[in-house]
Amino acid sequence: MDIALETKDVTKIYRQGGIEVVAVEGVSLSLEAGMVLLIMGPSGSGKTTLLSMMGCILQPTSGTVRVDKGVVSGLSIDLLPDIRKKYFGFVFQSFNLFPSLTATENIEVILRLKGWKKADMRETAVGLLDAVGLKQRAGFYPRDLSGGEKQRVAFARAMAGDPAIILADEPTANLDSKTGNSVLELLKDMAETFGKAVAIVSHDPRAEALAHRVVFLEDGRLRQ
Amino acid sequence: MTTLMGITFSTLLTITQIGMYFGFMGNATMIIRHTDADVWVASKNIQNFDFANPIPEDRINRVRALDGVESADRIIVWWGFLKLPSGGQEQVQIVGFNPDSGIAAPWAMIEGDAYDVKGGRYMIVDKTSEQRLGKLKLGQVWELTGKKFKLVGISEGIKTFTTAPLVFMSYNQSKAFFPANTATYVVAKIKDKGRLGEVVETLRATMKDNDVYTKGEFVYKTVMYWTVQTGMGMGFFLTAILGLTVGGVIVGQTIYANTMEHIQEFGTLKAIGAKNSDLYKIIFTQAGISAVIGFAAGSIIILLLKDLIEKVGVTLYLSFWLFVPMFFIILLTCLLSAYFSIRKVKMLDPVMVFRG
Ligand SMILES: Nc1ncnc2c1ncn2[C@@H]1O[C@H](COP(=O)(O)OP(=O)(O)OP(=O)(O)O)[C@@H](O)[C@H]1O
Ligand SMILES: [Mg+2]
């Protein structure tokens, strides 16, 4: 299996007003193409912190993160946006769609950010919406989409530009169980059909059934 | 929307102020600029065109005697009162010129000819004076400071700073209102324009109790008087700056509020991989578009209001070359205002996107 992302002994210590919070401590794990990794754990156990470091949004206090076999921890902050742009697609708990843009435009914005030519964007965006079963909603604004549909658009957007890694933080938390289910199916699809390396944070028991691998965080450490 | 209103307001205020300033200055120097003379000889310490003391009229001989001078004329600029049909009277500004040479004659004639004032108590009045004097018609006889004058011509758009109606007549007739053997100005054309400085220097040396100016110097002197010495220029300037500042603050505030409103989206873009420079581009583009639309709206309103403003008697000087630099000033103001939002976005940590 292709290892898309690897963490080695990553630790994050937040310092705030003289108090140190060890949010993540000595976590080593790897993420492979075509596989869904589920990160579970109680609230405050450091799941979001870990995911943010995996996604090169947050710099670890110590330890290393490798993406595509290159070490990214310790790189200048200025270089991280380009790495995120190239390797990652993100899905957020509250969808984070751009409300003033249609479903298609939400995807096109990302393509443009990734340097695509205008002419190619429309077709690709509609294709991605088709892949998540929303071709009929291409011209809809987020306010006219249901929660499940919004999250599907968010998935399509995460796939835009074909990144190797998809990271999702509690993607079903704001959805009812039925739509949550279909969104989870979609995640699995992204790994198995499109060969993405997928990592999700979720409390959803159904996610556990569907993931290829599950890790538990407790007080910032992996429970073996 | 508020952004646009702020910019529109700024544009409106600054351009009217500057337009009015140029309008006033244009009027204040209008006759100097339109008079076909290279050199102006006036009383000592003259401040501006409208208020000059009498000088001996035979100074013309000294000017004529000079080698480089091609021709010279005398002008009287003085005050009088026109008796209105209603019985009241209106203060007017008299310009006496030589109809044979046509120097300092009214230039924008819509009825009659400047030459028609020759040989009698004839006068030419400007159309814009109708507001004060009532309807003007050729052949009318008016009483000017006790003397009857016949209206033989009407000019259009000739004004001075004082806004008093202008009454043009022959130099000889205007002497009747003025101290004996004096004139207000002696003006001269010189033979070789390249030797202008030299001629002016000689005149200054030979006429120590007079002020001698080139046309450009006299225009400048008059403009500086109204701008600096009366403080009027400062007034316009401050109002214009105030307009820009108020507009800038409104624009800055609204762009800032707008940015904060969309801060979550900026965070999302950052998380996805947008660089700060990408986000700056978005904010500056918004500011730029607002500047263009707001400026266009403000400019259109001014052009629509121009006639209305001028009806009140205020000249609004608007030209393409006023709008072009004003646009860049407004644009700059908008971009500067956007700078406060830039700082907020720069500090934005994309980690926020995972935190609800
Ligand atoms: N910016 C920060 N500054 C200080 N402490 C922080 C910061 N962010 C997170 N923490 C702390 O780090 C710990 C881990 O937080 P994190 O958000 O990663 O947990 P989580 O597992 O995602 O929790 P939840 O399930 O509630 O989302 C918590 O104790 C939290 O209070
Ligand atoms: Mg969390």
mmCIF file of N, CA, C and O in Angstrom, chain B residues 274-335:
data_model
loop_
_atom_site.group_PDB
_atom_site.id
_atom_site.type_symbol
_atom_site.label_atom_id
_atom_site.label_comp_id
_atom_site.label_asym_id
_atom_site.label_seq_id
_atom_site.Cartn_x
_atom_site.Cartn_y
_atom_site.Cartn_z
ATOM 1 N N ALA B 274 -5.371 28.686 0.330
ATOM 2 C CA ALA B 274 -5.207 30.032 -0.201
ATOM 3 C C ALA B 274 -4.109 30.755 0.591
ATOM 4 O O ALA B 274 -4.043 30.635 1.804
ATOM 5 N N LYS B 275 -3.254 31.458 -0.132
ATOM 6 C CA LYS B 275 -2.223 32.237 0.546
ATOM 7 C C LYS B 275 -2.804 33.584 0.956
ATOM 8 O O LYS B 275 -3.833 34.006 0.425
ATOM 9 N N ASN B 276 -2.128 34.259 1.856
ATOM 10 C CA ASN B 276 -2.580 35.594 2.236
ATOM 11 C C ASN B 276 -2.745 36.477 1.006
ATOM 12 O O ASN B 276 -3.719 37.215 0.884
ATOM 13 N N SER B 277 -1.802 36.351 0.087
ATOM 14 C CA SER B 277 -1.867 37.224 -1.091
ATOM 15 C C SER B 277 -3.133 36.956 -1.909
ATOM 16 O O SER B 277 -3.697 37.875 -2.498
ATOM 17 N N ASP B 278 -3.578 35.686 -1.930
ATOM 18 C CA ASP B 278 -4.829 35.378 -2.647
ATOM 19 C C ASP B 278 -6.000 36.130 -2.011
ATOM 20 O O ASP B 278 -6.870 36.648 -2.701
ATOM 21 N N LEU B 279 -5.993 36.149 -0.675
ATOM 22 C CA LEU B 279 -7.101 36.794 0.038
ATOM 23 C C LEU B 279 -7.026 38.316 -0.099
ATOM 24 O O LEU B 279 -8.044 38.989 -0.236
ATOM 25 N N TYR B 280 -5.796 38.847 -0.088
ATOM 26 C CA TYR B 280 -5.636 40.294 -0.284
ATOM 27 C C TYR B 280 -6.240 40.688 -1.623
ATOM 28 O O TYR B 280 -6.876 41.726 -1.754
ATOM 29 N N LYS B 281 -5.992 39.831 -2.596
ATOM 30 C CA LYS B 281 -6.487 40.131 -3.932
ATOM 31 C C LYS B 281 -8.012 40.273 -3.907
ATOM 32 O O LYS B 281 -8.576 41.170 -4.515
ATOM 33 N N ILE B 282 -8.660 39.351 -3.179
ATOM 34 C CA ILE B 282 -10.128 39.395 -3.093
ATOM 35 C C ILE B 282 -10.573 40.717 -2.462
ATOM 36 O O ILE B 282 -11.444 41.406 -2.995
ATOM 37 N N ILE B 283 -9.929 41.071 -1.343
ATOM 38 C CA ILE B 283 -10.355 42.273 -0.622
ATOM 39 C C ILE B 283 -10.080 43.534 -1.437
ATOM 40 O O ILE B 283 -10.927 44.411 -1.574
ATOM 41 N N PHE B 284 -8.898 43.577 -2.034
ATOM 42 C CA PHE B 284 -8.553 44.768 -2.824
ATOM 43 C C PHE B 284 -9.433 44.868 -4.067
ATOM 44 O O PHE B 284 -9.793 45.965 -4.491
ATOM 45 N N THR B 285 -9.764 43.706 -4.636
ATOM 46 C CA THR B 285 -10.645 43.745 -5.805
ATOM 47 C C THR B 285 -11.999 44.325 -5.410
ATOM 48 O O THR B 285 -12.549 45.179 -6.112
ATOM 49 N N GLN B 286 -12.523 43.860 -4.269
ATOM 50 C CA GLN B 286 -13.798 44.404 -3.797
ATOM 51 C C GLN B 286 -13.703 45.916 -3.616
ATOM 52 O O GLN B 286 -14.572 46.657 -4.052
ATOM 53 N N ALA B 287 -12.618 46.334 -2.959
ATOM 54 C CA ALA B 287 -12.443 47.769 -2.718
ATOM 55 C C ALA B 287 -12.354 48.517 -4.040
ATOM 56 O O ALA B 287 -12.943 49.585 -4.210
ATOM 57 N N GLY B 288 -11.622 47.925 -4.990
ATOM 58 C CA GLY B 288 -11.443 48.567 -6.296
ATOM 59 C C GLY B 288 -12.764 48.685 -7.039
ATOM 60 O O GLY B 288 -13.089 49.741 -7.594
ATOM 61 N N ILE B 289 -13.548 47.596 -7.026
ATOM 62 C CA ILE B 289 -14.840 47.628 -7.715
ATOM 63 C C ILE B 289 -15.744 48.676 -7.066
ATOM 64 O O ILE B 289 -16.403 49.461 -7.747
ATOM 65 N N SER B 290 -15.735 48.696 -5.721
ATOM 66 C CA SER B 290 -16.539 49.704 -5.025
ATOM 67 C C SER B 290 -16.115 51.107 -5.441
ATOM 68 O O SER B 290 -16.940 51.982 -5.663
ATOM 69 N N ALA B 291 -14.796 51.304 -5.540
ATOM 70 C CA ALA B 291 -14.282 52.622 -5.916
ATOM 71 C C ALA B 291 -14.796 53.018 -7.292
ATOM 72 O O ALA B 291 -15.268 54.138 -7.495
ATOM 73 N N VAL B 292 -14.729 52.069 -8.234
ATOM 74 C CA VAL B 292 -15.149 52.385 -9.605
ATOM 75 C C VAL B 292 -16.637 52.742 -9.641
ATOM 76 O O VAL B 292 -17.030 53.772 -10.186
ATOM 77 N N ILE B 293 -17.454 51.878 -9.014
ATOM 78 C CA ILE B 293 -18.900 52.109 -9.074
ATOM 79 C C ILE B 293 -19.273 53.385 -8.307
ATOM 80 O O ILE B 293 -20.032 54.216 -8.806
ATOM 81 N N GLY B 294 -18.716 53.519 -7.098
ATOM 82 C CA GLY B 294 -19.030 54.697 -6.292
ATOM 83 C C GLY B 294 -18.601 55.980 -6.977
ATOM 84 O O GLY B 294 -19.323 56.978 -6.987
ATOM 85 N N PHE B 295 -17.417 55.937 -7.589
ATOM 86 C CA PHE B 295 -16.916 57.124 -8.279
ATOM 87 C C PHE B 295 -17.807 57.458 -9.476
ATOM 88 O O PHE B 295 -18.152 58.620 -9.701
ATOM 89 N N ALA B 296 -18.187 56.418 -10.207
ATOM 90 C CA ALA B 296 -19.047 56.647 -11.372
ATOM 91 C C ALA B 296 -20.376 57.261 -10.924
ATOM 92 O O ALA B 296 -20.837 58.248 -11.509
ATOM 93 N N ALA B 297 -20.956 56.700 -9.863
ATOM 94 C CA ALA B 297 -22.237 57.217 -9.370
ATOM 95 C C ALA B 297 -22.079 58.684 -8.946
ATOM 96 O O ALA B 297 -22.886 59.533 -9.330
ATOM 97 N N GLY B 298 -21.019 58.955 -8.174
ATOM 98 C CA GLY B 298 -20.785 60.319 -7.712
ATOM 99 C C GLY B 298 -20.603 61.277 -8.876
ATOM 100 O O GLY B 298 -21.159 62.380 -8.894
ATOM 101 N N SER B 299 -19.839 60.838 -9.883
ATOM 102 C CA SER B 299 -19.573 61.702 -11.029
ATOM 103 C C SER B 299 -20.848 62.004 -11.800
ATOM 104 O O SER B 299 -21.078 63.136 -12.226
ATOM 105 N N ILE B 300 -21.671 60.972 -11.970
ATOM 106 C CA ILE B 300 -22.918 61.174 -12.713
ATOM 107 C C ILE B 300 -23.810 62.170 -11.965
ATOM 108 O O ILE B 300 -24.379 63.087 -12.564
ATOM 109 N N ILE B 301 -23.881 62.000 -10.647
ATOM 110 C CA ILE B 301 -24.711 62.920 -9.855
ATOM 111 C C ILE B 301 -24.213 64.359 -10.011
ATOM 112 O O ILE B 301 -24.996 65.285 -10.207
ATOM 113 N N ILE B 302 -22.883 64.520 -9.983
ATOM 114 C CA ILE B 302 -22.335 65.873 -10.134
ATOM 115 C C ILE B 302 -22.709 66.470 -11.489
ATOM 116 O O ILE B 302 -23.148 67.616 -11.590
ATOM 117 N N LEU B 303 -22.554 65.650 -12.537
ATOM 118 C CA LEU B 303 -22.856 66.171 -13.871
ATOM 119 C C LEU B 303 -24.330 66.552 -13.968
ATOM 120 O O LEU B 303 -24.697 67.532 -14.623
ATOM 121 N N LEU B 304 -25.179 65.757 -13.292
ATOM 122 C CA LEU B 304 -26.610 66.075 -13.306
ATOM 123 C C LEU B 304 -26.900 67.342 -12.501
ATOM 124 O O LEU B 304 -27.774 68.119 -12.850
ATOM 125 N N LEU B 305 -26.142 67.525 -11.425
ATOM 126 C CA LEU B 305 -26.409 68.667 -10.540
ATOM 127 C C LEU B 305 -25.737 69.953 -11.018
ATOM 128 O O LEU B 305 -26.030 71.033 -10.519
ATOM 129 N N LYS B 306 -24.825 69.815 -11.985
ATOM 130 C CA LYS B 306 -24.012 70.959 -12.412
ATOM 131 C C LYS B 306 -24.882 72.178 -12.741
ATOM 132 O O LYS B 306 -24.650 73.262 -12.218
ATOM 133 N N ASP B 307 -25.891 71.948 -13.575
ATOM 134 C CA ASP B 307 -26.747 73.070 -13.984
ATOM 135 C C ASP B 307 -27.414 73.724 -12.787
ATOM 136 O O ASP B 307 -27.486 74.941 -12.686
ATOM 137 N N LEU B 308 -27.887 72.860 -11.882
ATOM 138 C CA LEU B 308 -28.582 73.354 -10.697
ATOM 139 C C LEU B 308 -27.649 74.221 -9.859
ATOM 140 O O LEU B 308 -28.016 75.316 -9.418
ATOM 141 N N ILE B 309 -26.427 73.711 -9.671
ATOM 142 C CA ILE B 309 -25.452 74.456 -8.860
ATOM 143 C C ILE B 309 -25.114 75.786 -9.531
ATOM 144 O O ILE B 309 -25.023 76.819 -8.889
ATOM 145 N N GLU B 310 -24.964 75.745 -10.857
ATOM 146 C CA GLU B 310 -24.566 76.965 -11.557
ATOM 147 C C GLU B 310 -25.698 77.994 -11.583
ATOM 148 O O GLU B 310 -25.448 79.185 -11.689
ATOM 149 N N LYS B 311 -26.932 77.514 -11.460
ATOM 150 C CA LYS B 311 -28.069 78.436 -11.409
ATOM 151 C C LYS B 311 -27.975 79.340 -10.195
ATOM 152 O O LYS B 311 -28.412 80.479 -10.201
ATOM 153 N N VAL B 312 -27.390 78.799 -9.139
ATOM 154 C CA VAL B 312 -27.241 79.571 -7.909
ATOM 155 C C VAL B 312 -26.151 80.633 -8.078
ATOM 156 O O VAL B 312 -25.973 81.493 -7.231
ATOM 157 N N GLY B 313 -25.420 80.528 -9.185
ATOM 158 C CA GLY B 313 -24.418 81.550 -9.457
ATOM 159 C C GLY B 313 -23.002 81.078 -9.178
ATOM 160 O O GLY B 313 -22.058 81.849 -9.251
ATOM 161 N N VAL B 314 -22.880 79.811 -8.829
ATOM 162 C CA VAL B 314 -21.547 79.274 -8.559
ATOM 163 C C VAL B 314 -21.053 78.546 -9.802
ATOM 164 O O VAL B 314 -21.764 77.725 -10.362
ATOM 165 N N THR B 315 -19.863 78.909 -10.249
ATOM 166 C CA THR B 315 -19.311 78.228 -11.412
ATOM 167 C C THR B 315 -18.653 76.935 -10.960
ATOM 168 O O THR B 315 -17.844 76.921 -10.049
ATOM 169 N N LEU B 316 -19.049 75.845 -11.603
ATOM 170 C CA LEU B 316 -18.452 74.550 -11.299
ATOM 171 C C LEU B 316 -17.578 74.182 -12.486
ATOM 172 O O LEU B 316 -18.078 73.916 -13.570
ATOM 173 N N TYR B 317 -16.279 74.194 -12.261
ATOM 174 C CA TYR B 317 -15.389 73.846 -13.354
ATOM 175 C C TYR B 317 -15.159 72.349 -13.325
ATOM 176 O O TYR B 317 -14.559 71.810 -12.400
ATOM 177 N N LEU B 318 -15.679 71.638 -14.336
ATOM 178 C CA LEU B 318 -15.498 70.194 -14.384
ATOM 179 C C LEU B 318 -14.817 69.859 -15.691
ATOM 180 O O LEU B 318 -15.261 70.282 -16.750
ATOM 181 N N SER B 319 -13.730 69.118 -15.600
ATOM 182 C CA SER B 319 -13.114 68.698 -16.846
ATOM 183 C C SER B 319 -12.632 67.278 -16.677
ATOM 184 O O SER B 319 -12.485 66.768 -15.563
ATOM 185 N N PHE B 320 -12.423 66.658 -17.787
ATOM 186 C CA PHE B 320 -11.887 65.303 -17.808
ATOM 187 C C PHE B 320 -10.647 65.221 -16.932
ATOM 188 O O PHE B 320 -10.449 64.273 -16.183
ATOM 189 N N TRP B 321 -9.832 66.249 -16.990
ATOM 190 C CA TRP B 321 -8.562 66.238 -16.271
ATOM 191 C C TRP B 321 -8.723 66.510 -14.784
ATOM 192 O O TRP B 321 -7.761 66.475 -14.036
ATOM 193 N N LEU B 322 -9.962 66.801 -14.379
ATOM 194 C CA LEU B 322 -10.236 66.862 -12.950
ATOM 195 C C LEU B 322 -10.686 65.479 -12.476
ATOM 196 O O LEU B 322 -10.305 65.007 -11.413
ATOM 197 N N PHE B 323 -11.479 64.812 -13.338
ATOM 198 C CA PHE B 323 -12.022 63.518 -12.959
ATOM 199 C C PHE B 323 -10.945 62.437 -12.899
ATOM 200 O O PHE B 323 -10.996 61.564 -12.042
ATOM 201 N N VAL B 324 -9.991 62.499 -13.814
ATOM 202 C CA VAL B 324 -8.975 61.440 -13.856
ATOM 203 C C VAL B 324 -8.162 61.374 -12.561
ATOM 204 O O VAL B 324 -8.146 60.336 -11.897
ATOM 205 N N PRO B 325 -7.527 62.471 -12.145
ATOM 206 C CA PRO B 325 -6.780 62.363 -10.879
ATOM 207 C C PRO B 325 -7.691 62.095 -9.682
ATOM 208 O O PRO B 325 -7.301 61.385 -8.768
ATOM 209 N N MET B 326 -8.909 62.645 -9.718
ATOM 210 C CA MET B 326 -9.829 62.396 -8.609
ATOM 211 C C MET B 326 -10.145 60.913 -8.490
ATOM 212 O O MET B 326 -10.271 60.375 -7.397
ATOM 213 N N PHE B 327 -10.275 60.253 -9.652
ATOM 214 C CA PHE B 327 -10.553 58.822 -9.596
ATOM 215 C C PHE B 327 -9.427 58.085 -8.876
ATOM 216 O O PHE B 327 -9.669 57.240 -8.016
ATOM 217 N N PHE B 328 -8.208 58.462 -9.209
ATOM 218 C CA PHE B 328 -7.085 57.762 -8.586
ATOM 219 C C PHE B 328 -6.997 58.073 -7.095
ATOM 220 O O PHE B 328 -6.630 57.202 -6.300
ATOM 221 N N ILE B 329 -7.371 59.288 -6.726
ATOM 222 C CA ILE B 329 -7.355 59.634 -5.305
ATOM 223 C C ILE B 329 -8.409 58.815 -4.557
ATOM 224 O O ILE B 329 -8.158 58.251 -3.498
ATOM 225 N N ILE B 330 -9.599 58.713 -5.151
ATOM 226 C CA ILE B 330 -10.672 57.928 -4.531
ATOM 227 C C ILE B 330 -10.263 56.454 -4.451
ATOM 228 O O ILE B 330 -10.448 55.790 -3.428
ATOM 229 N N LEU B 331 -9.680 55.970 -5.541
ATOM 230 C CA LEU B 331 -9.246 54.563 -5.575
ATOM 231 C C LEU B 331 -8.220 54.305 -4.477
ATOM 232 O O LEU B 331 -8.299 53.324 -3.737
ATOM 233 N N LEU B 332 -7.282 55.219 -4.371
ATOM 234 C CA LEU B 332 -6.235 55.086 -3.354
ATOM 235 C C LEU B 332 -6.849 55.082 -1.956
ATOM 236 O O LEU B 332 -6.471 54.267 -1.101
ATOM 237 N N THR B 333 -7.812 55.983 -1.741
ATOM 238 C CA THR B 333 -8.490 56.034 -0.448
ATOM 239 C C THR B 333 -9.143 54.688 -0.133
ATOM 240 O O THR B 333 -9.033 54.177 0.978
ATOM 241 N N CYS B 334 -9.806 54.118 -1.122
ATOM 242 C CA CYS B 334 -10.481 52.837 -0.916
ATOM 243 C C CYS B 334 -9.479 51.737 -0.595
ATOM 244 O O CYS B 334 -9.694 50.926 0.297
ATOM 245 N N LEU B 335 -8.376 51.724 -1.332
ATOM 246 C CA LEU B 335 -7.389 50.668 -1.110
ATOM 247 C C LEU B 335 -6.736 50.829 0.261
ATOM 248 O O LEU B 335 -6.494 49.847 0.956
#
